[in-house]
Each structure stands twice: as C-alpha cells, then as structure tokens.
Amino acid sequence: MEFRELLQIESQHREGRARVIVIFGPPGSGKGTQAKLLRDLLKIPHISTGDMLREGTSRGDSLGAEVRSRMRVGALVPDETVDRLVDARLREPDCAAGAILDGYPRTVEQARSLDALLLRLKLDELVIHLKVDYTKVIVRIAGRRQCTRCGTLYNLVANPPKEPGICDRDGQPLVVRDDDRESVVRERLETYEKQTRPVLEFLAASGRKIREVDGSDASPAEVLERIREYMVL
Ligand code: ADP
C-alpha cells in the first residue's frame, strides 16, 4: 500500500467516517437493490456474500459443489467459508473508507466474527433492518431477474428492463436465480427465521442501535431516502 493511501485511511478513521453499513433483512426485502444504490451514492464497495458465493461456485472444485448444493435448497453455507470471504474482502484497500454489507452477518456466529473484524480494522458500523411482509416477498422474488454479468437486479413488475430479458447496462441476458423458485424461497424464509433473525436480538443485546426501515410499500428511491436519514446521525 502506498504512503498516501495509508494517510488517507488514517484521516478517515480519525474523522470517524469509515464505516460498514450492514443491510439486514429477509430474502426479497430489497437488500441488494438498496446496497447497489448506496454503493453508487457513497462510492464505497458493495459486498454481497450471495454474489461472492455464486461467483465462487461457478468454479468447478469440490467446495464449490458443496456450496452450490446448499444454496440450491435454501440452506446457509458454513460460517467459516463466509467469514473467510468477508474478512479477506474487507481488508482490501478499497474498503478503507467503508463498505456496504449485504447478506452478512446471517448467523449469530457470523455477527461475532464481524464484531472482532471491525474492531481490528477500526471500522464503525451502521445496521439497517429492512422489514417486509412475507407475502410480498414471495411475489417480489417470483418476478426477480438478474444480469448474468454485472449482477444488476430487475423486477418484471416494479422495475422491468427496457428490452425483455436483456440487461440495460451491458446487454447481457437476464436469468432467474436457481434459488428463486417458490418452494426454495419458502425454505429461505424459514432459514431466515431460524438462523438469521436471532442476529437482531444478538445485536440489540450487545447494545447496538438497529435502524428499522419499512420496505413493504415504498419504492426503492423512497427506501433509500429513509436510509439516508439515518446516515447523518
Ligand atoms: P437473499 O438475501 O435474497 O436470500 P443472497 O444472494 O443474499 O439472497 O443469498 C443467497 C444464498 O447464498 C443464501 O440462501 C445462502 O445459501 C447463501 N448465503 C449468502 N450469504 C450467506 C451468509 N452470510 N452465510 C451463509 N450463507 C449465505
């Protein structure tokens, strides 16, 4: 790392500006959409463990196969695998000014690892909890499409691409994710209730303020506005 870069990191830490924004919420709550809007607004990286895992599993080794089979049925990938990915990513120089975490932490164990990591990296944290009603989640996910190259998300009802099946940004084909089929979505919601919702209790019990944003009936731009109100605090 260059000296100038180190100085920049130092000053960001001194001013208390470097922080990780954790976007928390059930599948289909709009985490990915908001994380991408925040990335463009704040010019800090968007770290999606789901996207990282999907990228990793396109390589054909045995760990890839195990991760792929868990994701396909809506189960979580082992904590150590995800912790390692996030640890390495947050240490990269482009995260010195902060980052947006989407889909992590998803278990109490992961929340503990993140605590320790943020302490080591001297990063502050802001937790945003996107709340939505589950019947809406199922409808939303059924219409979800994603670009195979850049990961941009579309929704056939709320946010369709200009040309059906094609990404507005790079002209690549859009696909339905393997785990977006309805039976798998129900499984993912159950996994969320059992393993991920307790993270909220863990965070609250350890004294963290959780900023709640209701994402059920608002447009992505309105949800973003609500999140921004918390960012100035
Ligand atoms: P969603 O939030 O809509 O469920 P993601 O793309 O974040 O979608 O996650 C898809 C899948 O990737 C999850 O169902 C799970 O199998 C796996 N995954 C993502 N993040 C984690 C994590 N932090 N820990 C364990 N598994 C994860």
Short mmCIF file of C-alpha atoms and ligand atoms in Angstrom, two decimals:
data_model
loop_
_atom_site.label_atom_id
_atom_site.label_comp_id
_atom_site.label_asym_id
_atom_site.label_seq_id
_atom_site.Cartn_x
_atom_site.Cartn_y
_atom_site.Cartn_z
CA MET A 1 0.00 0.00 0.00
CA GLU A 2 1.28 3.49 -0.80
CA PHE A 3 2.09 6.02 1.90
CA ARG A 4 -0.53 8.44 0.53
CA GLU A 5 -3.17 5.74 0.73
CA LEU A 6 -2.21 4.99 4.34
CA LEU A 7 -2.51 8.66 5.24
CA GLN A 8 -5.94 8.80 3.67
CA ILE A 9 -7.08 5.77 5.67
CA GLU A 10 -5.68 7.32 8.86
CA SER A 11 -7.56 10.55 8.36
CA GLN A 12 -10.82 8.78 7.51
CA HIS A 13 -10.55 6.82 10.72
CA ARG A 14 -9.78 9.94 12.74
CA GLU A 15 -12.85 11.70 11.41
CA GLY A 16 -14.89 8.62 12.18
CA ARG A 17 -16.19 8.46 8.63
CA ALA A 18 -15.12 4.96 7.72
CA ARG A 19 -17.95 2.63 8.45
CA VAL A 20 -19.58 -0.51 7.34
CA ILE A 21 -23.28 -0.29 6.57
CA VAL A 22 -24.95 -3.61 7.30
CA ILE A 23 -28.14 -4.10 5.29
CA PHE A 24 -30.13 -6.66 7.19
CA GLY A 25 -33.45 -8.25 6.24
CA PRO A 26 -35.18 -11.35 4.86
CA PRO A 27 -34.70 -12.61 1.30
CA GLY A 28 -36.53 -10.32 -1.08
CA SER A 29 -36.56 -7.36 1.31
CA GLY A 30 -34.57 -5.29 -1.17
CA LYS A 31 -31.11 -5.61 0.41
CA GLY A 32 -29.33 -6.00 -2.92
CA THR A 33 -31.23 -3.12 -4.54
CA GLN A 34 -30.52 -0.75 -1.65
CA ALA A 35 -26.91 -1.88 -1.33
CA LYS A 36 -26.30 -1.06 -5.00
CA LEU A 37 -27.98 2.36 -4.69
CA LEU A 38 -25.84 3.11 -1.62
CA ARG A 39 -22.71 1.95 -3.42
CA ASP A 40 -23.38 4.43 -6.24
CA LEU A 41 -24.20 7.20 -3.79
CA LEU A 42 -21.37 6.74 -1.31
CA LYS A 43 -18.74 5.35 -3.70
CA ILE A 44 -17.82 2.55 -1.36
CA PRO A 45 -17.82 -1.16 -2.28
CA HIS A 46 -20.91 -3.33 -2.14
CA ILE A 47 -20.08 -6.70 -0.59
CA SER A 48 -22.78 -9.29 -1.26
CA THR A 49 -21.92 -12.68 0.20
CA GLY A 50 -24.62 -14.24 -2.02
CA ASP A 51 -22.98 -12.83 -5.17
CA MET A 52 -19.49 -13.80 -3.96
CA LEU A 53 -20.66 -17.36 -3.27
CA ARG A 54 -22.40 -17.63 -6.64
CA GLU A 55 -19.23 -16.43 -8.35
CA GLY A 56 -17.13 -18.91 -6.38
CA THR A 57 -19.39 -21.83 -7.22
CA SER A 58 -19.09 -21.29 -10.93
CA ARG A 59 -15.56 -22.68 -10.49
CA GLY A 60 -15.66 -26.46 -10.52
CA ASP A 61 -13.88 -27.57 -7.30
CA SER A 62 -15.43 -29.69 -4.52
CA LEU A 63 -16.01 -26.79 -2.11
CA GLY A 64 -17.85 -25.08 -4.98
CA ALA A 65 -20.09 -28.11 -5.43
CA GLU A 66 -20.96 -28.26 -1.72
CA VAL A 67 -21.75 -24.54 -1.57
CA ARG A 68 -23.85 -24.80 -4.71
CA SER A 69 -25.92 -27.68 -3.38
CA ARG A 70 -26.65 -25.85 -0.12
CA MET A 71 -27.65 -22.66 -1.89
CA ARG A 72 -29.92 -24.55 -4.25
CA VAL A 73 -32.08 -25.81 -1.37
CA GLY A 74 -32.11 -22.50 0.51
CA ALA A 75 -29.73 -23.58 3.29
CA LEU A 76 -26.85 -21.49 4.58
CA VAL A 77 -23.24 -22.01 3.64
CA PRO A 78 -20.91 -22.81 6.62
CA ASP A 79 -19.90 -19.81 8.71
CA GLU A 80 -16.14 -20.34 8.24
CA THR A 81 -16.47 -20.18 4.46
CA VAL A 82 -18.37 -16.91 4.51
CA ASP A 83 -16.34 -15.38 7.36
CA ARG A 84 -13.17 -16.01 5.41
CA LEU A 85 -14.58 -14.36 2.27
CA VAL A 86 -15.71 -11.25 4.13
CA ASP A 87 -12.52 -10.99 6.16
CA ALA A 88 -10.39 -11.01 3.01
CA ARG A 89 -12.66 -8.61 1.14
CA LEU A 90 -12.88 -6.03 3.94
CA ARG A 91 -9.09 -5.93 4.19
CA GLU A 92 -8.74 -4.79 0.60
CA PRO A 93 -7.67 -1.14 0.26
CA ASP A 94 -10.89 -0.04 -1.48
CA CYS A 95 -12.79 -0.80 1.76
CA ALA A 96 -10.69 1.61 3.82
CA ALA A 97 -13.41 4.27 3.56
CA GLY A 98 -16.09 1.71 4.46
CA ALA A 99 -18.31 -0.76 2.64
CA ILE A 100 -21.87 -1.98 2.36
CA LEU A 101 -22.52 -5.49 3.64
CA ASP A 102 -25.45 -7.28 2.01
CA GLY A 103 -26.36 -10.74 3.31
CA TYR A 104 -23.80 -10.81 6.12
CA PRO A 105 -23.91 -11.46 9.05
CA ARG A 106 -26.59 -14.12 8.70
CA THR A 107 -25.94 -16.13 11.88
CA VAL A 108 -25.01 -15.14 15.43
CA GLU A 109 -21.60 -16.75 14.89
CA GLN A 110 -21.02 -14.55 11.83
CA ALA A 111 -22.11 -11.49 13.83
CA ARG A 112 -19.45 -12.33 16.43
CA SER A 113 -16.77 -12.70 13.75
CA LEU A 114 -17.78 -9.40 12.19
CA ASP A 115 -17.55 -7.66 15.58
CA ALA A 116 -13.99 -8.84 16.02
CA LEU A 117 -13.06 -7.92 12.46
CA LEU A 118 -14.49 -4.39 12.65
CA LEU A 119 -12.63 -3.84 15.88
CA ARG A 120 -9.36 -4.95 14.28
CA LEU A 121 -9.93 -2.82 11.19
CA LYS A 122 -11.21 0.15 13.25
CA LEU A 123 -14.37 0.42 11.23
CA ASP A 124 -17.64 1.75 12.65
CA GLU A 125 -20.94 0.11 11.86
CA LEU A 126 -24.48 1.14 10.97
CA VAL A 127 -27.17 -1.54 10.95
CA ILE A 128 -30.22 -1.01 8.76
CA HIS A 129 -33.04 -3.53 9.14
CA LEU A 130 -35.31 -3.70 6.08
CA LYS A 131 -38.67 -5.00 7.17
CA VAL A 132 -41.16 -6.51 4.73
CA ASP A 133 -44.22 -8.62 4.79
CA TYR A 134 -43.59 -12.23 3.68
CA THR A 135 -46.47 -12.45 1.21
CA LYS A 136 -44.91 -9.50 -0.62
CA VAL A 137 -41.51 -11.17 -0.55
CA ILE A 138 -42.83 -14.21 -2.39
CA VAL A 139 -44.46 -12.11 -5.10
CA ARG A 140 -41.37 -9.92 -5.48
CA ILE A 141 -38.95 -12.81 -5.79
CA ALA A 142 -41.10 -14.54 -8.40
CA GLY A 143 -40.59 -11.53 -10.67
CA ARG A 144 -36.90 -11.10 -9.98
CA ARG A 145 -34.35 -11.29 -12.79
CA GLN A 146 -30.60 -10.73 -12.57
CA CYS A 147 -27.92 -9.91 -15.12
CA THR A 148 -25.55 -12.80 -15.66
CA ARG A 149 -22.59 -10.46 -15.96
CA CYS A 150 -22.96 -7.32 -13.79
CA GLY A 151 -25.50 -8.61 -11.26
CA THR A 152 -27.97 -5.74 -11.78
CA LEU A 153 -31.39 -6.69 -10.41
CA TYR A 154 -34.69 -6.17 -12.19
CA ASN A 155 -38.27 -6.88 -11.33
CA LEU A 156 -40.77 -7.71 -14.05
CA VAL A 157 -43.47 -5.65 -12.31
CA ALA A 158 -41.71 -2.89 -10.39
CA ASN A 159 -38.54 -2.34 -12.36
CA PRO A 160 -38.52 -4.12 -15.75
CA PRO A 161 -35.59 -3.92 -18.18
CA LYS A 162 -36.12 -1.73 -21.28
CA GLU A 163 -35.87 -4.77 -23.52
CA PRO A 164 -37.30 -8.05 -22.13
CA GLY A 165 -34.64 -10.47 -20.91
CA ILE A 166 -31.71 -8.11 -21.59
CA CYS A 167 -29.68 -6.02 -19.13
CA ASP A 168 -29.96 -2.22 -19.69
CA ARG A 169 -26.37 -1.73 -18.57
CA ASP A 170 -24.41 -4.23 -20.61
CA GLY A 171 -26.84 -6.02 -22.95
CA GLN A 172 -26.23 -9.41 -21.30
CA PRO A 173 -29.03 -11.95 -20.74
CA LEU A 174 -31.10 -11.86 -17.55
CA VAL A 175 -31.80 -15.05 -15.60
CA VAL A 176 -33.95 -16.35 -12.75
CA ARG A 177 -31.69 -17.45 -9.93
CA ASP A 178 -31.80 -21.17 -9.12
CA ASP A 179 -32.93 -20.45 -5.58
CA ASP A 180 -35.71 -18.04 -6.58
CA ARG A 181 -38.22 -20.82 -7.27
CA GLU A 182 -41.16 -20.57 -4.87
CA SER A 183 -40.51 -23.72 -2.83
CA VAL A 184 -36.91 -22.64 -2.28
CA VAL A 185 -37.99 -19.12 -1.36
CA ARG A 186 -40.19 -20.56 1.40
CA GLU A 187 -37.21 -22.58 2.62
CA ARG A 188 -35.03 -19.45 2.60
CA LEU A 189 -37.63 -17.57 4.66
CA GLU A 190 -37.66 -20.40 7.16
CA THR A 191 -33.85 -20.38 7.33
CA TYR A 192 -34.06 -16.65 7.92
CA GLU A 193 -36.49 -17.05 10.82
CA LYS A 194 -34.43 -19.79 12.47
CA GLN A 195 -30.86 -18.68 11.91
CA THR A 196 -30.82 -15.04 10.88
CA ARG A 197 -33.50 -13.27 12.88
CA PRO A 198 -31.65 -14.15 16.14
CA VAL A 199 -28.81 -11.92 14.88
CA LEU A 200 -31.08 -8.91 15.52
CA GLU A 201 -31.54 -9.98 19.13
CA PHE A 202 -27.80 -10.54 19.48
CA LEU A 203 -27.04 -7.07 18.10
CA ALA A 204 -29.65 -5.41 20.31
CA ALA A 205 -28.41 -7.30 23.38
CA SER A 206 -24.86 -6.12 22.72
CA GLY A 207 -26.06 -2.51 22.77
CA ARG A 208 -26.21 -1.78 19.05
CA LYS A 209 -28.86 0.52 17.63
CA ILE A 210 -30.77 -1.09 14.82
CA ARG A 211 -32.35 1.35 12.37
CA GLU A 212 -35.63 -0.01 11.10
CA VAL A 213 -36.87 0.85 7.62
CA ASP A 214 -40.16 -0.45 6.33
CA GLY A 215 -39.63 -1.56 2.76
CA SER A 216 -43.08 -3.04 2.10
CA ASP A 217 -44.89 -0.30 0.27
CA ALA A 218 -42.21 2.14 -0.72
CA SER A 219 -40.30 2.48 -3.99
CA PRO A 220 -36.54 1.79 -3.94
CA ALA A 221 -35.91 5.56 -4.08
CA GLU A 222 -38.16 6.16 -1.06
CA VAL A 223 -36.48 3.39 0.93
CA LEU A 224 -33.09 4.89 0.04
CA GLU A 225 -34.26 8.28 1.34
CA ARG A 226 -35.24 6.69 4.66
CA ILE A 227 -31.84 5.01 4.95
CA ARG A 228 -30.08 8.28 4.16
CA GLU A 229 -31.86 9.97 7.06
CA TYR A 230 -30.12 7.54 9.39
CA MET A 231 -26.74 8.10 7.80
CA VAL A 232 -26.41 11.66 9.02
CA LEU A 233 -26.91 10.63 12.65
P1 ADP B 1 -31.23 -13.45 -0.38
O1 ADP B 1 -30.79 -12.45 0.64
O2 ADP B 1 -32.28 -12.89 -1.28
O3 ADP B 1 -31.55 -14.79 0.21
P2 ADP B 1 -28.48 -13.84 -1.25
O4 ADP B 1 -27.97 -13.67 -2.62
O5 ADP B 1 -28.00 -12.88 -0.20
O6 ADP B 1 -30.07 -13.77 -1.38
O7 ADP B 1 -28.16 -15.33 -0.71
C1 ADP B 1 -28.41 -16.48 -1.46
C2 ADP B 1 -27.90 -17.72 -0.72
O8 ADP B 1 -26.48 -17.62 -0.51
C3 ADP B 1 -28.46 -17.96 0.67
O9 ADP B 1 -29.71 -18.63 0.64
C4 ADP B 1 -27.34 -18.84 1.29
O10 ADP B 1 -27.41 -20.16 0.84
C5 ADP B 1 -26.09 -18.22 0.73
N1 ADP B 1 -25.53 -17.16 1.61
C6 ADP B 1 -25.46 -15.85 1.32
N2 ADP B 1 -24.90 -15.15 2.33
C7 ADP B 1 -24.63 -16.07 3.31
C8 ADP B 1 -24.08 -15.99 4.62
N3 ADP B 1 -23.70 -14.82 5.16
N4 ADP B 1 -23.94 -17.15 5.32
C9 ADP B 1 -24.31 -18.32 4.82
N5 ADP B 1 -24.86 -18.47 3.60
C10 ADP B 1 -25.02 -17.36 2.84
#
